[in-house]
Amino acid sequence: MTAVERALLSKIGDLPSTCVFRGQADSRWRLHSAATRRLINYFDNDESIIEKAVFSDMHWVYHRSVLLEPARNYGFGSANGHKIPDIQLLAKLHGFGAATGFLDFSLDPLAALWYACEEDDCDGRVFVLDLDSGIGFRQISVGEAVQSVEDVFRWPDKRRGNLYFEMSDQHKNAARASHNEGLSVQAWPLISADAVRSFVIAASDKSQIRQELEEMFDYREPALFADMQRFSAVNSPRLPMPHIEDPEFSLLLGNQCYLQGDYPGAITHYNKSIELAPDAEIAYFYYVRGNAKAADGDLGEALQDYDSGIRCEEGLPGDRERNAEGITNGDYLWRLYYNRGNVKAELKDLKGALKDYEEAIRICRQVGARESVFYVNKGNVNYLLNRYGDAIRDYDQASKVGDPFAQFKKGNMLVILGRFDEALECYDGAIRNGDNRSGVICNRNGLAAILNRIGGDGYVVRSPRFKDATQRLIIEVSLRADADNRFTEFFNFHGMKGNIGNAGAQHLPGGKGYRGIPGFVVVVKGEEW
């Protein structure tokens, strides 16, 4: 048995005809496209970046801003006076060695074996990809394709599978033309491990395998690349990426810092986004920078960014196009108002916060977004403004639109107003609906004890007042008692959770919530009337 047969051919005899092959000289290398490897290098060889939510967006922005736009500026993007599609231009660049998001596979397993044997000091590997696997791959024609880079790399239809295409003669460099026909497979940004199997090629066998491939199968060392390599070589995976002057790429770098809790770093990248952004996008960049500043505790600066974002949004035309997520820039307007309301509430501009929440609710209804958090925070602000009836109505509305904790908040309001029987029903309802937090249970049991103590209607509830610097609300309940039976009992109630945090953005969590409402005390006094 020859070394070629022993290493590979004997192992693939039963594979279906829909399989294609790829050889890599080092068995330790993962099945990453050159674009993925280049982005990993950009992040100091931190492979964990590919697991981050922002990576797929970075991947497609790289194709647009590093490859396609510069290539078109150099005049590579047209043929016979006509602009060629993004996918066709990427195929040309890929054929000459640029770091794209495609991986080359061969229909000939021996071609893959040749590349797996290129270096003698380490084991190689041959990957086998079944194009008819359950993962699903679909073929496109480069010559006829009209997909933009966004269609190919940003919003692929995963139900229809990853793309692959056969390289035409004009798109192949001399190296690929020297071996058998092949195709390029989209790795977005990774090919699923479930679709691939592989075989290790021992380093000790490589020299013998190469000799057999040359003598028995006429395989030779690949030739030099052709003309277009000059541009493609600058964008090979071995070279660092150039500085990318792209607002969305700066945004993605900022998002990555934000997710890591590096808010100053995020702000630096968002500053660059704002510097580069076209007017149609700048409101969103103010929005995410405001979130980063709020998360970093710089509420005054965050307020200014939300102000700027609102001015930009309200100055844009009303017929804006929606992106692939179905969102217009204008759909961020309610988020800007809501987050600005949170900052105002924390800065104790309660009336300003209330006005912003109301505007956020109005806009939210127009775009069909969920609005329960607005009513919760609006109710909290109304409470702080001593508008207890308005707060109750807000919590009722929050319950209607799905907030699971609004019943507890309403119960607290009813206790403060002296409507104890109704408050007990709210606490019981909250517990029945699964709100079994310790504060809910303690307040419910404390209120039950108060009702047991005061009995029927023979009591008076005085208007709530604040107790000195602690800002804890005092609710006094007076019972008729004779001179020998006077008493004072204190019942401590848990306050409400603070305002729900800022609304987030794509891939980003919202900001932290703000301070909670302090607890309050019900004082029951037996005294002479």
CSV table of N, CA, C and O in Angstrom, one decimal, residues 237-291:
chain,number,residue,atom,x,y,z
A,237,PRO,N,-3.9,37.1,5.1
A,237,PRO,CA,-4.1,36.9,6.5
A,237,PRO,C,-2.8,37.1,7.3
A,237,PRO,O,-2.9,37.3,8.5
A,238,ARG,N,-1.7,37.1,6.6
A,238,ARG,CA,-0.4,37.2,7.3
A,238,ARG,C,-0.1,38.7,7.7
A,238,ARG,O,0.8,38.9,8.6
A,239,LEU,N,-0.7,39.6,7.1
A,239,LEU,CA,-0.4,41.0,7.3
A,239,LEU,C,-1.5,41.6,8.2
A,239,LEU,O,-2.7,41.3,8.2
A,240,PRO,N,-1.1,42.6,9.1
A,240,PRO,CA,-2.1,43.2,10.0
A,240,PRO,C,-3.1,44.0,9.2
A,240,PRO,O,-2.8,44.5,8.1
A,241,MET,N,-4.3,44.2,9.7
A,241,MET,CA,-5.3,45.0,9.0
A,241,MET,C,-4.9,46.5,9.1
A,241,MET,O,-4.3,46.9,10.1
A,242,PRO,N,-5.2,47.2,8.1
A,242,PRO,CA,-5.0,48.7,8.1
A,242,PRO,C,-6.0,49.3,9.1
A,242,PRO,O,-7.0,48.7,9.5
A,243,HIS,N,-5.7,50.5,9.5
A,243,HIS,CA,-6.6,51.3,10.3
A,243,HIS,C,-7.9,51.5,9.5
A,243,HIS,O,-7.9,51.9,8.4
A,244,ILE,N,-9.0,51.1,10.1
A,244,ILE,CA,-10.3,51.1,9.4
A,244,ILE,C,-11.1,52.4,9.8
A,244,ILE,O,-11.5,52.6,10.9
A,245,GLU,N,-11.2,53.3,8.8
A,245,GLU,CA,-12.0,54.5,9.0
A,245,GLU,C,-13.4,54.2,8.6
A,245,GLU,O,-13.9,54.7,7.6
A,246,ASP,N,-14.1,53.5,9.5
A,246,ASP,CA,-15.5,53.1,9.2
A,246,ASP,C,-16.3,53.3,10.5
A,246,ASP,O,-15.9,52.7,11.6
A,247,PRO,N,-17.4,54.1,10.5
A,247,PRO,CA,-18.1,54.3,11.7
A,247,PRO,C,-18.7,53.1,12.4
A,247,PRO,O,-18.7,53.0,13.6
A,248,GLU,N,-19.1,52.2,11.6
A,248,GLU,CA,-19.7,51.0,12.1
A,248,GLU,C,-18.7,50.0,12.8
A,248,GLU,O,-18.9,49.4,13.8
A,249,PHE,N,-17.5,50.0,12.2
A,249,PHE,CA,-16.4,49.2,12.8
A,249,PHE,C,-16.0,49.8,14.1
A,249,PHE,O,-15.8,49.1,15.1
A,250,SER,N,-15.9,51.1,14.2
A,250,SER,CA,-15.6,51.8,15.5
A,250,SER,C,-16.7,51.5,16.5
A,250,SER,O,-16.5,51.3,17.7
A,251,LEU,N,-18.0,51.5,16.0
A,251,LEU,CA,-19.1,51.2,16.9
A,251,LEU,C,-19.0,49.8,17.4
A,251,LEU,O,-19.1,49.6,18.6
A,252,LEU,N,-18.6,48.8,16.6
A,252,LEU,CA,-18.5,47.4,17.1
A,252,LEU,C,-17.3,47.3,18.1
A,252,LEU,O,-17.4,46.5,19.0
A,253,LEU,N,-16.2,48.0,17.8
A,253,LEU,CA,-15.1,48.0,18.8
A,253,LEU,C,-15.6,48.6,20.1
A,253,LEU,O,-15.3,48.1,21.2
A,254,GLY,N,-16.4,49.6,20.1
A,254,GLY,CA,-17.0,50.2,21.3
A,254,GLY,C,-17.9,49.3,22.0
A,254,GLY,O,-17.9,49.1,23.2
A,255,ASN,N,-18.7,48.6,21.2
A,255,ASN,CA,-19.6,47.6,21.8
A,255,ASN,C,-18.9,46.5,22.5
A,255,ASN,O,-19.3,46.0,23.6
A,256,GLN,N,-17.7,46.0,21.9
A,256,GLN,CA,-17.0,45.0,22.5
A,256,GLN,C,-16.4,45.5,23.9
A,256,GLN,O,-16.4,44.8,24.9
A,257,CYS,N,-15.9,46.7,23.9
A,257,CYS,CA,-15.4,47.3,25.2
A,257,CYS,C,-16.6,47.4,26.2
A,257,CYS,O,-16.4,47.1,27.4
A,258,TYR,N,-17.7,47.8,25.7
A,258,TYR,CA,-18.9,48.0,26.6
A,258,TYR,C,-19.3,46.6,27.2
A,258,TYR,O,-19.5,46.5,28.5
A,259,LEU,N,-19.3,45.6,26.4
A,259,LEU,CA,-19.6,44.3,27.0
A,259,LEU,C,-18.6,43.8,28.0
A,259,LEU,O,-18.9,43.0,28.9
A,260,GLN,N,-17.4,44.2,27.9
A,260,GLN,CA,-16.3,43.8,28.8
A,260,GLN,C,-16.3,44.8,30.0
A,260,GLN,O,-15.4,44.6,30.9
A,261,GLY,N,-17.2,45.8,30.1
A,261,GLY,CA,-17.2,46.7,31.2
A,261,GLY,C,-16.1,47.8,31.1
A,261,GLY,O,-15.9,48.5,32.1
A,262,ASP,N,-15.5,47.9,30.0
A,262,ASP,CA,-14.5,49.0,29.8
A,262,ASP,C,-15.2,50.2,29.2
A,262,ASP,O,-15.1,50.4,28.0
A,263,TYR,N,-15.9,50.9,30.0
A,263,TYR,CA,-16.7,52.0,29.5
A,263,TYR,C,-15.9,53.2,28.9
A,263,TYR,O,-16.3,53.7,27.9
A,264,PRO,N,-14.8,53.5,29.6
A,264,PRO,CA,-14.0,54.6,28.9
A,264,PRO,C,-13.5,54.2,27.5
A,264,PRO,O,-13.4,55.0,26.6
A,265,GLY,N,-13.1,52.9,27.4
A,265,GLY,CA,-12.6,52.4,26.1
A,265,GLY,C,-13.8,52.5,25.1
A,265,GLY,O,-13.6,52.8,23.9
A,266,ALA,N,-15.0,52.1,25.5
A,266,ALA,CA,-16.2,52.1,24.6
A,266,ALA,C,-16.4,53.6,24.2
A,266,ALA,O,-16.7,53.8,23.0
A,267,ILE,N,-16.3,54.5,25.1
A,267,ILE,CA,-16.6,55.9,24.8
A,267,ILE,C,-15.6,56.4,23.8
A,267,ILE,O,-15.9,57.2,22.8
A,268,THR,N,-14.3,56.0,23.9
A,268,THR,CA,-13.3,56.4,22.9
A,268,THR,C,-13.7,56.0,21.5
A,268,THR,O,-13.6,56.7,20.5
A,269,HIS,N,-14.1,54.7,21.4
A,269,HIS,CA,-14.5,54.2,20.1
A,269,HIS,C,-15.8,54.9,19.6
A,269,HIS,O,-15.9,55.1,18.4
A,270,TYR,N,-16.7,55.1,20.5
A,270,TYR,CA,-18.0,55.8,20.1
A,270,TYR,C,-17.7,57.2,19.6
A,270,TYR,O,-18.3,57.7,18.7
A,271,ASN,N,-16.7,57.9,20.2
A,271,ASN,CA,-16.3,59.2,19.7
A,271,ASN,C,-15.9,59.1,18.3
A,271,ASN,O,-16.2,60.0,17.5
A,272,LYS,N,-15.1,58.1,17.9
A,272,LYS,CA,-14.7,57.9,16.5
A,272,LYS,C,-15.8,57.7,15.6
A,272,LYS,O,-15.9,58.2,14.5
A,273,SER,N,-16.8,56.9,16.1
A,273,SER,CA,-18.0,56.6,15.3
A,273,SER,C,-18.7,57.9,15.0
A,273,SER,O,-19.2,58.1,13.8
A,274,ILE,N,-18.9,58.8,16.0
A,274,ILE,CA,-19.6,60.0,15.8
A,274,ILE,C,-18.8,60.9,14.8
A,274,ILE,O,-19.4,61.6,14.0
A,275,GLU,N,-17.5,60.9,14.9
A,275,GLU,CA,-16.7,61.7,14.0
A,275,GLU,C,-16.9,61.2,12.6
A,275,GLU,O,-16.9,62.1,11.6
A,276,LEU,N,-17.0,59.9,12.3
A,276,LEU,CA,-17.1,59.4,11.0
A,276,LEU,C,-18.5,59.2,10.5
A,276,LEU,O,-18.7,59.0,9.3
A,277,ALA,N,-19.5,59.3,11.3
A,277,ALA,CA,-20.9,58.8,11.0
A,277,ALA,C,-21.5,59.8,10.0
A,277,ALA,O,-21.4,61.1,10.2
A,278,PRO,N,-22.3,59.3,9.1
A,278,PRO,CA,-23.2,60.2,8.3
A,278,PRO,C,-24.3,60.7,9.2
A,278,PRO,O,-24.7,60.1,10.2
A,279,ASP,N,-25.0,61.8,8.8
A,279,ASP,CA,-26.0,62.3,9.6
A,279,ASP,C,-27.2,61.3,9.9
A,279,ASP,O,-27.8,61.4,10.9
A,280,ALA,N,-27.4,60.4,8.9
A,280,ALA,CA,-28.6,59.5,9.1
A,280,ALA,C,-28.3,58.5,10.2
A,280,ALA,O,-29.2,57.9,10.7
A,281,GLU,N,-27.1,58.3,10.6
A,281,GLU,CA,-26.8,57.3,11.7
A,281,GLU,C,-26.3,57.9,13.0
A,281,GLU,O,-26.2,57.2,14.0
A,282,ILE,N,-26.0,59.2,13.0
A,282,ILE,CA,-25.3,59.8,14.2
A,282,ILE,C,-26.2,59.7,15.5
A,282,ILE,O,-25.6,59.6,16.6
A,283,ALA,N,-27.5,59.8,15.4
A,283,ALA,CA,-28.3,59.7,16.6
A,283,ALA,C,-28.1,58.4,17.3
A,283,ALA,O,-28.0,58.4,18.5
A,284,TYR,N,-28.0,57.3,16.6
A,284,TYR,CA,-27.7,56.0,17.2
A,284,TYR,C,-26.4,56.0,18.0
A,284,TYR,O,-26.3,55.5,19.1
A,285,PHE,N,-25.4,56.7,17.4
A,285,PHE,CA,-24.1,56.7,18.0
A,285,PHE,C,-24.1,57.5,19.3
A,285,PHE,O,-23.4,57.2,20.3
A,286,TYR,N,-24.8,58.6,19.3
A,286,TYR,CA,-25.0,59.4,20.5
A,286,TYR,C,-25.7,58.5,21.6
A,286,TYR,O,-25.4,58.6,22.8
A,287,TYR,N,-26.7,57.7,21.1
A,287,TYR,CA,-27.4,56.9,22.0
A,287,TYR,C,-26.5,55.9,22.8
A,287,TYR,O,-26.6,55.8,24.0
A,288,VAL,N,-25.7,55.1,22.0
A,288,VAL,CA,-24.9,54.1,22.7
A,288,VAL,C,-23.8,54.8,23.5
A,288,VAL,O,-23.4,54.3,24.5
A,289,ARG,N,-23.3,55.9,23.0
A,289,ARG,CA,-22.3,56.6,23.9
A,289,ARG,C,-22.9,57.1,25.1
A,289,ARG,O,-22.3,57.1,26.2
A,290,GLY,N,-24.1,57.6,25.1
A,290,GLY,CA,-24.8,58.0,26.3
A,290,GLY,C,-25.0,56.9,27.2
A,290,GLY,O,-24.8,57.0,28.5
A,291,ASN,N,-25.3,55.7,26.7
A,291,ASN,CA,-25.4,54.5,27.6
A,291,ASN,C,-24.1,54.2,28.3
A,291,ASN,O,-24.1,53.9,29.5
